[in-house]
CSV table of C-alpha atoms and ligand atoms in Angstrom, one decimal:
chain,number,residue,atom,x,y,z
A,1,MET,CA,-31.5,61.6,151.6
A,2,ARG,CA,-29.7,59.7,154.2
A,3,LEU,CA,-30.9,58.2,157.5
A,4,LYS,CA,-27.6,57.5,159.1
A,5,GLN,CA,-24.3,59.2,159.7
A,6,HIS,CA,-20.9,57.7,159.2
A,7,VAL,CA,-18.4,56.7,161.9
A,8,ILE,CA,-14.8,57.6,161.6
A,9,TRP,CA,-11.9,55.2,162.4
A,10,GLY,CA,-10.2,56.6,165.5
A,11,GLN,CA,-7.1,54.4,165.7
A,12,ARG,CA,-4.0,55.7,163.8
A,13,GLY,CA,-3.2,53.6,160.8
A,14,SER,CA,-6.5,52.0,160.5
A,15,PHE,CA,-7.2,53.6,157.2
A,16,ILE,CA,-3.9,52.7,155.7
A,17,LEU,CA,-4.3,49.1,156.9
A,18,ALA,CA,-7.8,48.9,155.5
A,19,ALA,CA,-7.0,50.4,152.2
A,20,THR,CA,-3.9,48.2,151.9
A,21,GLY,CA,-6.0,45.3,152.9
A,22,SER,CA,-8.4,46.0,150.1
A,23,ALA,CA,-5.6,46.5,147.6
A,24,VAL,CA,-3.5,43.5,148.6
A,25,GLY,CA,-5.3,40.4,147.6
A,26,LEU,CA,-5.6,37.6,145.0
A,27,GLY,CA,-4.8,40.3,142.5
A,28,ASN,CA,-1.2,40.5,143.9
A,29,ILE,CA,-0.5,36.9,144.9
A,30,TRP,CA,-2.5,34.9,142.4
A,31,LYS,CA,-3.3,37.1,139.4
A,32,PHE,CA,-0.3,39.3,139.0
A,33,PRO,CA,2.2,36.5,138.7
A,34,TYR,CA,0.1,34.5,136.2
A,35,ILE,CA,-0.8,37.5,133.9
A,36,THR,CA,2.9,38.5,134.0
A,37,GLY,CA,3.8,35.0,133.0
A,38,GLU,CA,1.2,35.0,130.2
A,39,ASN,CA,2.3,38.4,128.9
A,40,GLY,CA,6.0,38.0,128.7
A,41,GLY,CA,7.4,39.2,132.0
A,42,GLY,CA,9.5,42.4,132.2
A,43,ALA,CA,7.7,44.5,129.5
A,44,PHE,CA,4.4,43.8,131.2
A,45,VAL,CA,5.7,44.7,134.6
A,46,LEU,CA,6.9,48.0,133.2
A,47,MET,CA,3.6,48.8,131.7
A,48,TYR,CA,1.9,47.9,135.0
A,49,LEU,CA,4.2,50.1,137.0
A,50,ALA,CA,3.6,53.0,134.6
A,51,CYS,CA,-0.2,52.6,135.0
A,52,ILE,CA,0.1,52.6,138.8
A,53,LEU,CA,2.1,55.8,138.8
A,54,LEU,CA,0.3,57.8,136.1
A,55,ILE,CA,-3.3,56.5,136.5
A,56,GLY,CA,-3.6,54.6,139.8
A,57,ILE,CA,-2.1,57.0,142.3
A,58,PRO,CA,-3.8,60.2,141.0
A,59,ILE,CA,-7.2,58.4,140.8
A,60,MET,CA,-6.8,56.9,144.3
A,61,MET,CA,-6.3,60.4,145.7
A,62,GLY,CA,-9.5,61.5,143.9
A,63,GLU,CA,-11.5,58.6,145.3
A,64,ILE,CA,-10.4,59.1,148.9
A,65,LEU,CA,-11.1,62.7,148.6
A,66,MET,CA,-14.6,62.2,147.4
A,67,GLY,CA,-15.4,59.7,150.2
A,68,ARG,CA,-13.9,61.9,152.9
A,69,ARG,CA,-15.5,65.1,151.6
A,70,ALA,CA,-19.0,63.6,151.6
A,71,ARG,CA,-18.5,61.2,154.5
A,72,ALA,CA,-21.0,58.8,152.9
A,73,ASN,CA,-21.1,55.6,150.9
A,74,PRO,CA,-20.1,56.0,147.2
A,75,ILE,CA,-23.7,56.2,145.9
A,76,LEU,CA,-24.8,58.9,148.3
A,77,ALA,CA,-21.4,60.5,148.2
A,78,THR,CA,-21.5,61.0,144.4
A,79,ALA,CA,-25.1,62.3,144.7
A,80,GLU,CA,-24.2,64.8,147.4
A,81,LEU,CA,-21.1,66.0,145.6
A,82,CYS,CA,-23.0,66.5,142.4
A,83,GLU,CA,-25.3,68.9,144.4
A,84,THR,CA,-22.4,70.7,146.0
A,85,ALA,CA,-20.6,71.1,142.7
A,86,GLY,CA,-23.7,71.9,140.8
A,87,ALA,CA,-23.0,69.0,138.4
A,88,SER,CA,-25.5,66.9,136.6
A,89,LYS,CA,-27.0,64.0,138.5
A,90,GLY,CA,-25.7,61.7,135.7
A,91,TRP,CA,-22.4,61.5,137.6
A,92,THR,CA,-24.0,59.3,140.2
A,93,VAL,CA,-23.4,56.5,137.7
A,94,ILE,CA,-20.0,56.4,139.4
A,95,GLY,CA,-21.6,55.1,142.6
A,96,TRP,CA,-24.1,52.8,140.9
A,97,MET,CA,-21.7,51.2,138.4
A,98,GLY,CA,-19.2,50.8,141.2
A,99,ALA,CA,-21.5,49.0,143.5
A,100,LEU,CA,-22.5,46.7,140.6
A,101,ALA,CA,-18.8,46.1,139.7
A,102,GLY,CA,-18.2,45.2,143.4
A,103,LEU,CA,-20.9,42.5,143.2
A,104,VAL,CA,-19.6,41.1,139.9
A,105,ILE,CA,-16.0,41.0,141.2
A,106,LEU,CA,-17.0,39.5,144.5
A,107,SER,CA,-19.0,36.8,142.7
A,108,PHE,CA,-15.9,35.3,141.1
A,109,TYR,CA,-13.4,36.4,143.7
A,110,THR,CA,-14.9,34.2,146.4
A,111,VAL,CA,-14.7,31.2,144.0
A,112,ILE,CA,-10.9,31.6,143.6
A,113,ALA,CA,-10.5,32.5,147.3
A,114,GLY,CA,-12.4,29.2,148.0
A,115,TRP,CA,-9.6,27.3,146.3
A,116,THR,CA,-7.2,28.5,148.9
A,117,LEU,CA,-9.4,27.1,151.7
A,118,GLU,CA,-9.2,23.7,150.0
A,119,TYR,CA,-5.4,24.1,149.7
A,120,VAL,CA,-5.0,24.8,153.4
A,121,GLU,CA,-6.7,21.5,154.0
A,122,ASN,CA,-4.6,19.8,151.4
A,123,ALA,CA,-1.4,21.2,153.0
A,124,LEU,CA,-2.5,20.1,156.5
A,125,THR,CA,-3.5,16.6,155.5
A,126,GLY,CA,-0.1,16.0,153.7
A,127,LYS,CA,-1.5,15.9,150.2
A,128,PHE,CA,1.5,17.8,148.8
A,129,ALA,CA,4.0,15.2,150.0
A,130,GLY,CA,6.2,14.1,147.0
A,131,LEU,CA,4.1,15.8,144.4
A,132,ASP,CA,5.6,16.4,140.9
A,133,GLY,CA,4.3,18.8,138.2
A,134,GLU,CA,2.0,16.2,136.8
A,135,SER,CA,0.4,14.9,140.0
A,136,SER,CA,0.0,18.5,141.2
A,137,GLN,CA,-1.8,19.4,138.0
A,138,ARG,CA,-4.0,16.3,138.6
A,139,LEU,CA,-4.8,17.4,142.2
A,140,PHE,CA,-5.8,20.9,140.9
A,141,ASP,CA,-7.8,19.5,138.0
A,142,GLY,CA,-9.6,17.2,140.4
A,143,LEU,CA,-10.7,20.2,142.5
A,144,LEU,CA,-11.9,22.2,139.4
A,145,ALA,CA,-14.0,19.2,138.3
A,146,ASP,CA,-15.7,18.8,141.6
A,147,LYS,CA,-18.4,21.5,141.4
A,148,GLY,CA,-19.9,20.5,144.8
A,149,LYS,CA,-16.6,21.2,146.5
A,150,LEU,CA,-16.2,24.5,144.6
A,151,LEU,CA,-19.6,25.6,145.6
A,152,GLN,CA,-19.0,24.6,149.2
A,153,TRP,CA,-15.8,26.8,149.4
A,154,HIS,CA,-17.5,29.6,147.4
A,155,THR,CA,-20.3,29.6,150.0
A,156,ALA,CA,-17.8,29.5,152.9
A,157,PHE,CA,-15.9,32.5,151.7
A,158,THR,CA,-19.0,34.5,151.0
A,159,LEU,CA,-20.2,33.8,154.5
A,160,MET,CA,-16.8,34.8,156.0
A,161,THR,CA,-17.1,38.1,154.1
A,162,VAL,CA,-20.7,38.7,155.3
A,163,ALA,CA,-19.7,37.9,158.9
A,164,ILE,CA,-17.1,40.7,159.0
A,165,LEU,CA,-19.4,43.2,157.4
A,166,ALA,CA,-22.3,42.3,159.6
A,167,LEU,CA,-20.1,43.1,162.7
A,168,GLY,CA,-19.9,46.7,161.6
A,169,VAL,CA,-17.4,49.3,160.6
A,170,THR,CA,-15.4,49.4,163.8
A,171,ARG,CA,-15.9,46.0,165.3
A,172,GLY,CA,-15.9,44.2,162.0
A,173,LEU,CA,-13.8,46.0,159.3
A,174,GLU,CA,-11.4,47.9,161.5
A,175,SER,CA,-10.6,45.1,163.9
A,176,ALA,CA,-10.2,42.6,161.1
A,177,VAL,CA,-7.6,44.6,159.2
A,178,ARG,CA,-5.7,45.5,162.3
A,179,VAL,CA,-5.2,41.8,163.0
A,180,MET,CA,-4.9,40.3,159.6
A,181,MET,CA,-2.7,42.8,157.8
A,182,PRO,CA,0.4,42.6,160.1
A,183,ALA,CA,0.0,38.8,160.0
A,184,LEU,CA,0.0,38.8,156.2
A,185,PHE,CA,3.2,40.9,156.0
A,186,VAL,CA,5.1,38.5,158.4
A,187,LEU,CA,4.0,35.5,156.4
A,188,LEU,CA,5.0,37.1,153.1
A,189,LEU,CA,8.5,37.8,154.5
A,190,VAL,CA,8.9,34.2,155.6
A,191,LEU,CA,8.0,33.1,152.1
A,192,LEU,CA,10.4,35.4,150.4
A,193,GLY,CA,13.2,34.2,152.6
A,194,TYR,CA,12.4,30.7,151.8
A,195,ALA,CA,12.2,31.4,148.0
A,196,ALA,CA,15.6,33.1,148.2
A,197,VAL,CA,17.2,30.1,149.8
A,198,GLU,CA,15.4,27.2,148.0
A,199,GLY,CA,14.1,28.7,144.7
A,200,GLU,CA,15.7,29.8,141.4
A,201,PHE,CA,15.8,33.3,142.6
A,202,VAL,CA,18.1,34.9,140.0
A,203,THR,CA,16.2,33.4,137.1
A,204,SER,CA,13.0,34.7,138.6
A,205,LEU,CA,14.4,38.2,138.9
A,206,ARG,CA,15.7,38.1,135.4
A,207,PHE,CA,12.2,37.0,134.1
A,208,MET,CA,10.4,39.7,136.0
A,209,PHE,CA,12.7,42.6,135.2
A,210,SER,CA,14.3,42.0,131.8
A,211,PHE,CA,12.6,44.1,129.2
A,212,ASN,CA,11.8,42.6,125.8
A,213,PRO,CA,10.2,45.2,123.4
A,214,GLU,CA,8.4,42.5,121.3
A,215,ASP,CA,6.2,41.8,124.4
A,216,LEU,CA,4.6,45.2,124.2
A,217,SER,CA,1.1,45.1,122.7
A,218,TRP,CA,-2.2,46.9,123.1
A,219,GLU,CA,-3.8,43.9,124.6
A,220,ALA,CA,-1.0,43.5,127.1
A,221,ALA,CA,-1.4,47.3,127.9
A,222,LEU,CA,-5.1,46.8,128.5
A,223,ILE,CA,-4.5,43.9,130.8
A,224,ALA,CA,-1.8,45.9,132.6
A,225,MET,CA,-4.0,48.9,133.0
A,226,GLY,CA,-7.1,46.9,134.0
A,227,HIS,CA,-4.9,45.2,136.6
A,228,SER,CA,-3.6,48.5,138.0
A,229,PHE,CA,-7.2,49.3,138.8
A,230,PHE,CA,-8.0,45.9,140.1
A,231,THR,CA,-4.9,45.6,142.3
A,232,LEU,CA,-5.4,49.1,143.8
A,233,SER,CA,-9.2,48.5,144.2
A,234,LEU,CA,-9.9,51.6,142.1
A,235,GLY,CA,-12.8,52.7,140.0
A,236,MET,CA,-15.6,51.1,142.0
A,237,GLY,CA,-15.9,53.0,145.2
A,238,ALA,CA,-14.2,50.5,147.6
A,239,ILE,CA,-11.5,53.1,148.4
A,240,MET,CA,-14.1,55.9,148.4
A,241,ALA,CA,-16.2,54.0,151.0
A,242,TYR,CA,-13.1,53.6,153.2
A,243,GLY,CA,-12.2,57.2,152.6
A,244,ALA,CA,-15.4,58.1,154.3
A,245,TYR,CA,-14.1,56.6,157.5
A,246,MET,CA,-10.7,58.3,157.3
A,247,PRO,CA,-9.9,61.0,159.9
A,248,SER,CA,-9.7,64.5,158.5
A,249,ASN,CA,-6.3,65.2,159.9
A,250,GLN,CA,-4.5,62.6,157.7
A,251,SER,CA,-2.7,63.5,154.5
A,252,VAL,CA,-4.4,62.0,151.5
A,253,GLY,CA,-1.2,62.1,149.3
A,254,GLN,CA,1.1,60.4,151.8
A,255,THR,CA,-1.5,57.8,152.5
A,256,VAL,CA,-2.0,57.0,148.9
A,257,LEU,CA,1.7,56.7,148.2
A,258,MET,CA,2.1,54.3,151.1
A,259,VAL,CA,-0.8,52.1,150.0
A,260,ALA,CA,0.3,52.0,146.4
A,261,LEU,CA,3.9,51.3,147.4
A,262,LEU,CA,2.9,48.5,149.8
A,263,ASP,CA,0.5,47.0,147.2
A,264,THR,CA,3.2,47.1,144.5
A,265,LEU,CA,5.8,45.6,146.8
A,266,VAL,CA,3.6,42.7,147.7
A,267,ALA,CA,2.8,42.0,144.1
A,268,LEU,CA,6.5,42.1,143.1
A,269,VAL,CA,7.6,40.0,146.1
A,270,ALA,CA,4.9,37.4,145.5
A,271,GLY,CA,5.8,37.3,141.8
A,272,VAL,CA,9.5,36.9,142.5
A,273,ALA,CA,8.8,34.2,145.1
A,274,ILE,CA,6.4,32.3,142.9
A,275,PHE,CA,8.6,32.4,139.8
A,276,ALA,CA,11.5,31.3,141.9
A,277,PHE,CA,9.5,28.2,142.7
A,278,VAL,CA,8.2,27.8,139.1
A,279,PHE,CA,11.7,27.8,137.6
A,280,ALA,CA,12.8,25.3,140.2
A,281,THR,CA,10.0,22.9,139.2
A,282,PRO,CA,10.6,20.9,136.0
A,283,GLY,CA,7.7,20.7,133.6
A,284,ILE,CA,5.9,23.9,134.7
A,285,SER,CA,6.0,27.1,132.6
A,286,PRO,CA,5.5,30.6,133.8
A,287,GLY,CA,2.6,31.0,131.3
A,288,ALA,CA,0.6,28.3,133.1
A,289,GLY,CA,-2.4,30.6,133.6
A,290,PRO,CA,-4.7,30.7,136.6
A,291,GLY,CA,-3.4,27.4,137.9
A,292,LEU,CA,0.1,28.8,138.3
A,293,MET,CA,0.0,29.3,142.0
A,294,PHE,CA,-2.1,26.2,142.8
A,295,VAL,CA,0.0,23.8,140.7
A,296,THR,CA,3.6,25.0,141.1
A,297,LEU,CA,3.7,25.9,144.7
A,298,PRO,CA,2.4,22.7,146.1
A,299,VAL,CA,5.2,20.9,144.2
A,300,ALA,CA,7.7,23.1,145.9
A,301,PHE,CA,6.0,22.7,149.3
A,302,GLY,CA,5.7,18.9,148.8
A,303,ASN,CA,9.4,18.4,148.2
A,304,MET,CA,11.1,20.5,150.8
A,305,SER,CA,11.9,20.3,154.5
A,306,ALA,CA,9.2,22.0,156.6
A,307,GLY,CA,7.0,21.9,153.5
A,308,ILE,CA,3.8,21.3,155.4
A,309,VAL,CA,4.4,24.3,157.6
A,310,ILE,CA,5.4,26.6,154.8
A,311,GLY,CA,2.5,25.4,152.7
A,312,VAL,CA,0.0,26.1,155.4
A,313,ILE,CA,1.6,29.5,156.0
A,314,PHE,CA,1.4,30.4,152.4
A,315,PHE,CA,-2.2,29.5,151.8
A,316,VAL,CA,-3.3,31.1,155.1
A,317,MET,CA,-1.6,34.3,154.0
A,318,VAL,CA,-3.5,34.2,150.7
A,319,ILE,CA,-6.8,33.7,152.6
A,320,LEU,CA,-6.0,36.8,154.8
A,321,ALA,CA,-5.2,38.8,151.7
A,322,ALA,CA,-8.3,37.8,149.9
A,323,TRP,CA,-10.5,38.2,153.0
A,324,THR,CA,-9.5,41.8,153.6
A,325,SER,CA,-10.3,42.5,149.9
A,326,THR,CA,-13.7,40.8,149.7
A,327,ILE,CA,-15.0,42.9,152.7
A,328,SER,CA,-14.1,46.0,150.7
A,329,LEU,CA,-15.9,44.8,147.6
A,330,LEU,CA,-19.2,44.5,149.5
A,331,GLU,CA,-18.8,47.5,151.8
A,332,PRO,CA,-20.0,50.2,149.3
A,333,GLY,CA,-23.3,48.4,148.8
A,334,VAL,CA,-23.8,47.4,152.5
A,335,ALA,CA,-23.1,51.0,153.6
A,336,TYR,CA,-25.6,52.3,151.0
A,337,LEU,CA,-28.4,50.0,152.2
A,338,ASN,CA,-27.6,50.8,155.8
A,339,GLU,CA,-27.3,54.6,155.4
A,340,ARG,CA,-30.1,55.1,152.8
A,341,PHE,CA,-32.8,52.7,154.0
A,342,GLY,CA,-31.7,52.1,157.6
A,343,LEU,CA,-31.4,48.4,156.9
A,344,SER,CA,-29.3,46.7,159.6
A,345,ARG,CA,-25.7,45.8,158.5
A,346,ILE,CA,-26.5,42.2,159.1
A,347,LEU,CA,-29.4,42.1,156.7
A,348,ALA,CA,-27.7,44.3,154.2
A,349,SER,CA,-24.6,42.1,154.0
A,350,LEU,CA,-26.7,38.9,153.9
A,351,LEU,CA,-28.8,40.3,151.1
A,352,LEU,CA,-25.9,41.5,148.9
A,353,GLY,CA,-23.8,38.5,149.8
A,354,ALA,CA,-26.6,36.3,148.4
A,355,VAL,CA,-26.7,38.3,145.2
A,356,ALA,CA,-22.9,37.9,144.7
A,357,TRP,CA,-23.1,34.2,145.7
A,358,THR,CA,-25.8,33.6,143.1
A,359,LEU,CA,-23.8,35.4,140.3
A,360,GLY,CA,-20.8,33.3,141.3
A,361,ILE,CA,-22.5,30.0,140.6
A,362,GLY,CA,-21.7,30.6,136.9
A,363,SER,CA,-18.0,30.9,137.7
A,364,VAL,CA,-18.1,27.7,139.7
A,365,LEU,CA,-19.6,25.9,136.7
A,366,SER,CA,-17.3,27.5,134.2
A,367,PHE,CA,-14.5,25.3,135.5
A,368,ASN,CA,-16.5,22.1,134.9
A,369,ASP,CA,-20.0,21.7,133.3
A,370,TRP,CA,-19.8,25.0,131.4
A,371,SER,CA,-16.1,24.8,130.5
A,372,ASP,CA,-17.0,24.8,126.8
A,373,LYS,CA,-19.7,27.4,127.0
A,374,GLN,CA,-18.9,30.9,125.8
A,375,PHE,CA,-20.5,34.0,127.2
A,376,LEU,CA,-19.2,37.4,126.4
A,377,TRP,CA,-16.6,37.9,123.6
A,378,GLY,CA,-16.0,34.2,123.2
A,379,LYS,CA,-14.8,33.8,126.8
A,380,SER,CA,-15.9,31.5,129.6
A,381,TYR,CA,-18.4,32.8,132.2
A,382,PHE,CA,-15.6,33.3,134.7
A,383,ASP,CA,-13.3,35.1,132.2
A,384,SER,CA,-16.3,37.2,130.9
A,385,MET,CA,-17.1,38.4,134.4
A,386,ASP,CA,-13.4,39.1,135.1
A,387,PHE,CA,-12.9,40.9,131.8
A,388,LEU,CA,-16.1,42.9,132.0
A,389,ALA,CA,-15.4,44.1,135.6
A,390,THR,CA,-11.7,44.5,135.5
A,391,ASN,CA,-11.0,45.7,132.0
A,392,ILE,CA,-14.1,47.7,131.3
A,393,MET,CA,-16.1,48.7,134.4
A,394,LEU,CA,-13.1,49.6,136.6
A,395,PRO,CA,-11.3,51.7,134.0
A,396,LEU,CA,-14.5,53.4,133.0
A,397,GLY,CA,-15.4,54.2,136.6
A,398,GLY,CA,-11.8,55.4,137.0
A,399,VAL,CA,-12.1,57.8,134.1
A,400,LEU,CA,-15.4,59.2,135.4
A,401,ILE,CA,-13.9,59.7,138.9
A,402,ALA,CA,-10.8,61.5,137.3
A,403,LEU,CA,-13.1,63.7,135.2
A,404,PHE,CA,-15.5,64.5,138.1
A,405,VAL,CA,-12.8,65.4,140.6
A,406,GLY,CA,-10.6,67.1,138.0
A,407,TRP,CA,-13.2,69.1,136.2
A,408,LYS,CA,-16.4,69.3,138.4
A,409,LEU,CA,-15.2,69.8,141.9
A,410,ARG,CA,-13.9,73.3,142.5
A,411,ASP,CA,-10.7,74.3,144.2
A,412,GLU,CA,-12.4,75.2,147.5
A,413,HIS,CA,-13.9,71.6,147.7
A,414,LEU,CA,-10.6,70.0,147.1
A,415,LEU,CA,-8.4,72.3,149.2
A,416,HIS,CA,-10.4,71.5,152.2
A,417,GLU,CA,-9.3,67.9,152.0
A,418,LEU,CA,-5.8,68.6,150.9
A,419,LYS,CA,-4.6,70.9,153.7
A,420,PHE,CA,-1.7,68.6,154.5
A,421,GLU,CA,-0.3,68.2,151.0
A,422,SER,CA,2.9,69.8,149.7
A,423,ALA,CA,2.6,72.5,147.1
A,424,ALA,CA,4.5,70.4,144.6
A,425,LEU,CA,2.0,67.5,144.9
A,426,LEU,CA,-0.9,69.9,144.4
A,427,ARG,CA,0.7,71.4,141.3
A,428,TRP,CA,1.2,68.0,139.6
A,429,TRP,CA,-1.8,66.1,140.8
A,430,ARG,CA,-4.7,68.2,139.4
A,431,PRO,CA,-3.4,68.4,135.7
A,432,ILE,CA,-2.5,64.8,135.7
A,433,LEU,CA,-6.0,63.9,136.9
A,434,LYS,CA,-7.7,66.3,134.5
A,435,TYR,CA,-5.8,65.4,131.4
A,436,LEU,CA,-3.3,62.6,131.5
A,437,SER,CA,-5.1,59.9,133.5
A,438,PRO,CA,-8.4,60.0,131.6
A,439,VAL,CA,-6.7,60.3,128.2
A,440,ALA,CA,-4.3,57.4,129.0
A,441,VAL,CA,-7.2,55.2,130.2
A,442,LEU,CA,-9.3,56.0,127.1
A,443,ILE,CA,-6.5,55.4,124.7
A,444,VAL,CA,-5.8,52.0,126.2
A,445,LEU,CA,-9.5,51.2,126.5
A,446,ILE,CA,-10.2,52.0,122.9
A,447,ASN,CA,-7.1,50.2,121.5
A,448,GLY,CA,-7.4,47.3,123.8
A,449,VAL,CA,-11.2,46.7,124.0
A,450,PHE,CA,-12.3,47.6,120.4
A,451,PRO,CA,-10.4,44.9,118.6
A,452,ILE,CA,-11.8,42.3,121.0
A,453,LEU,CA,-15.3,43.6,120.6
A,454,ARG,CA,-14.9,43.9,116.8
A,455,GLY,CA,-13.4,40.4,116.6
A,456,VAL,CA,-16.6,39.1,118.2
A,457,PHE,CA,-19.1,41.1,116.2
A,458,VAL,CA,-17.4,40.5,112.9
A,459,GLU,CA,-17.5,36.7,113.3
B,501,PFF,N1,-7.5,44.8,145.0
B,501,PFF,C1,-7.9,43.4,145.2
B,501,PFF,C2,-6.9,42.5,144.7
B,501,PFF,O1,-5.8,42.9,144.2
B,501,PFF,O2,-7.0,41.3,144.9
B,501,PFF,C3,-9.2,43.2,144.4
B,501,PFF,C4,-10.2,44.2,144.5
B,501,PFF,C5,-10.7,44.5,145.8
B,501,PFF,C6,-10.7,44.9,143.4
B,501,PFF,C7,-11.6,45.6,146.0
B,501,PFF,C8,-11.6,46.0,143.6
B,501,PFF,C9,-12.0,46.3,144.8
B,501,PFF,F1,-12.9,47.2,145.0
C-alpha cells in the first residue's frame, strides 16, 4: 500500500546526471586507484572492465527497468512487481536488503568523505607546502588518530546528505546533480591536464594497462566484481530509486551505456592521474592502501606551482563526487518512509541519517581506538562493513535482480519499458541477464568468499 505518488524529473538529462552522480564517487577517485594498486594493476583493471560489461551493464538495465515500471521506491517497487508477475513475496528481499546495504555503505562512506573536508581545509591553510612522503604520511596519520575530528567531519557529511534529501526530489536531488556534476567534470579535466604535464604519465599508463597473468586470483576477481557493483551503485536499489523518476520516453539501454561509460572513464582518468603523481613522488608505493590519495597527492600539490589552487580544486571535486553518491545511498529508504507512511522527507532523512551516523561511529573508531579490534572475518570494523556490503550484499542483490527481471518478469512487462531499444540489444540483453550475469556473480562469490569464510571458521 502506498500513500504517495512519485514525481518524474522533467528536465532532459537529469536522470543521466543523477545516475552518473550516484555512480561516480569515492569508489572511482579514492577506492579504484588504491585497490588497483593493491591488486597488481593491469590484470585487475581487465577483470574490472569485464565485470562492468558482462554483469554491471545488464543488471543496471534491470534495475532501472524495475524502478520505472513500478514508479515507486525499491521496497514497494519489488512488492508491486511481485504481484504483477505473480511471483513469491520472498523477492521483496531485494528492496529490504538494498535499503540496509545503503545504510551500511553510507555509514562508512561519510567517514571517508569527511577526510576530504579536512583536506580542503588543509589545502586552503597551506598545510601541503613543502610536504614530502614522510611528512604527508604523518599529517594523514594525525587525522586518523584524532577521533574527535573524524567524528566532526563524519557528522558534517551526514548532515550535508540529509539536507539535500530533505529538500525533496526536484528541489534537492535534481538541482544538486545539475549543478555539481558539470562542475565535477571540469575539475577532473583540469587535474588530468596537470598530471599529464607534471606527473609520471607514461609510467602510470604502463602500470594501469600492462597485463601480468600472475596477478589473476579469485580474491582479486571478487574485489573487482564487488567494485563493479559498488562503482555503478548496483545491487541495492539506488539506481532503481532513480529509475522511478526517469521519464518514460528515454531509452534505458542508451542511458545505461552512457552512465557506465562515464563512470568507467572517471575511474580510469582518476587512476591515471593519481598514479602519475604516485610515481613522481619518491618513497610512496602504488600499493599504499586507503591512504594512497590522501598521502601522495598532497605531496604533489605541496611541491608544485599553483599547488594550493590545484589541491583545493581536487578535494572539492572529490567532495562533489561523494556528495552526489551519498544522497543516492539514502534515497531508497527516505522514499520508502515517505511513500509508505507519509513521513515528511525532512523527518525521514533525519531518521535514517541518524541510523547511518550511529553505525559509522565504529568506522571512526576503527582508525584509532579500535584499530586492533577484529570484527567479521578478522577484519577491522571499517573493513568488515565495506566487505560485507560491497563484496557480499551488493553482488547478492545483483544476482536477485538479474534472476527476478530475467526469469520472473514477462515479456509484456519488459517490452513496455524497452520501446526505444534496438532489436540487437534486446536479443543479447535478456539471455545475458538470465544466465551469464547470475552465474558469473555466483562463481566469483563462491570462489572468492568461501575461502575467506572458511579461513575464519577453521581457525
Ligand atoms: N557508486 C559510488 C561510488 O563509486 O563511490 C558508491 C555507491 C553509491 C554505492 C550508491 C552504492 C550506491 F547505491
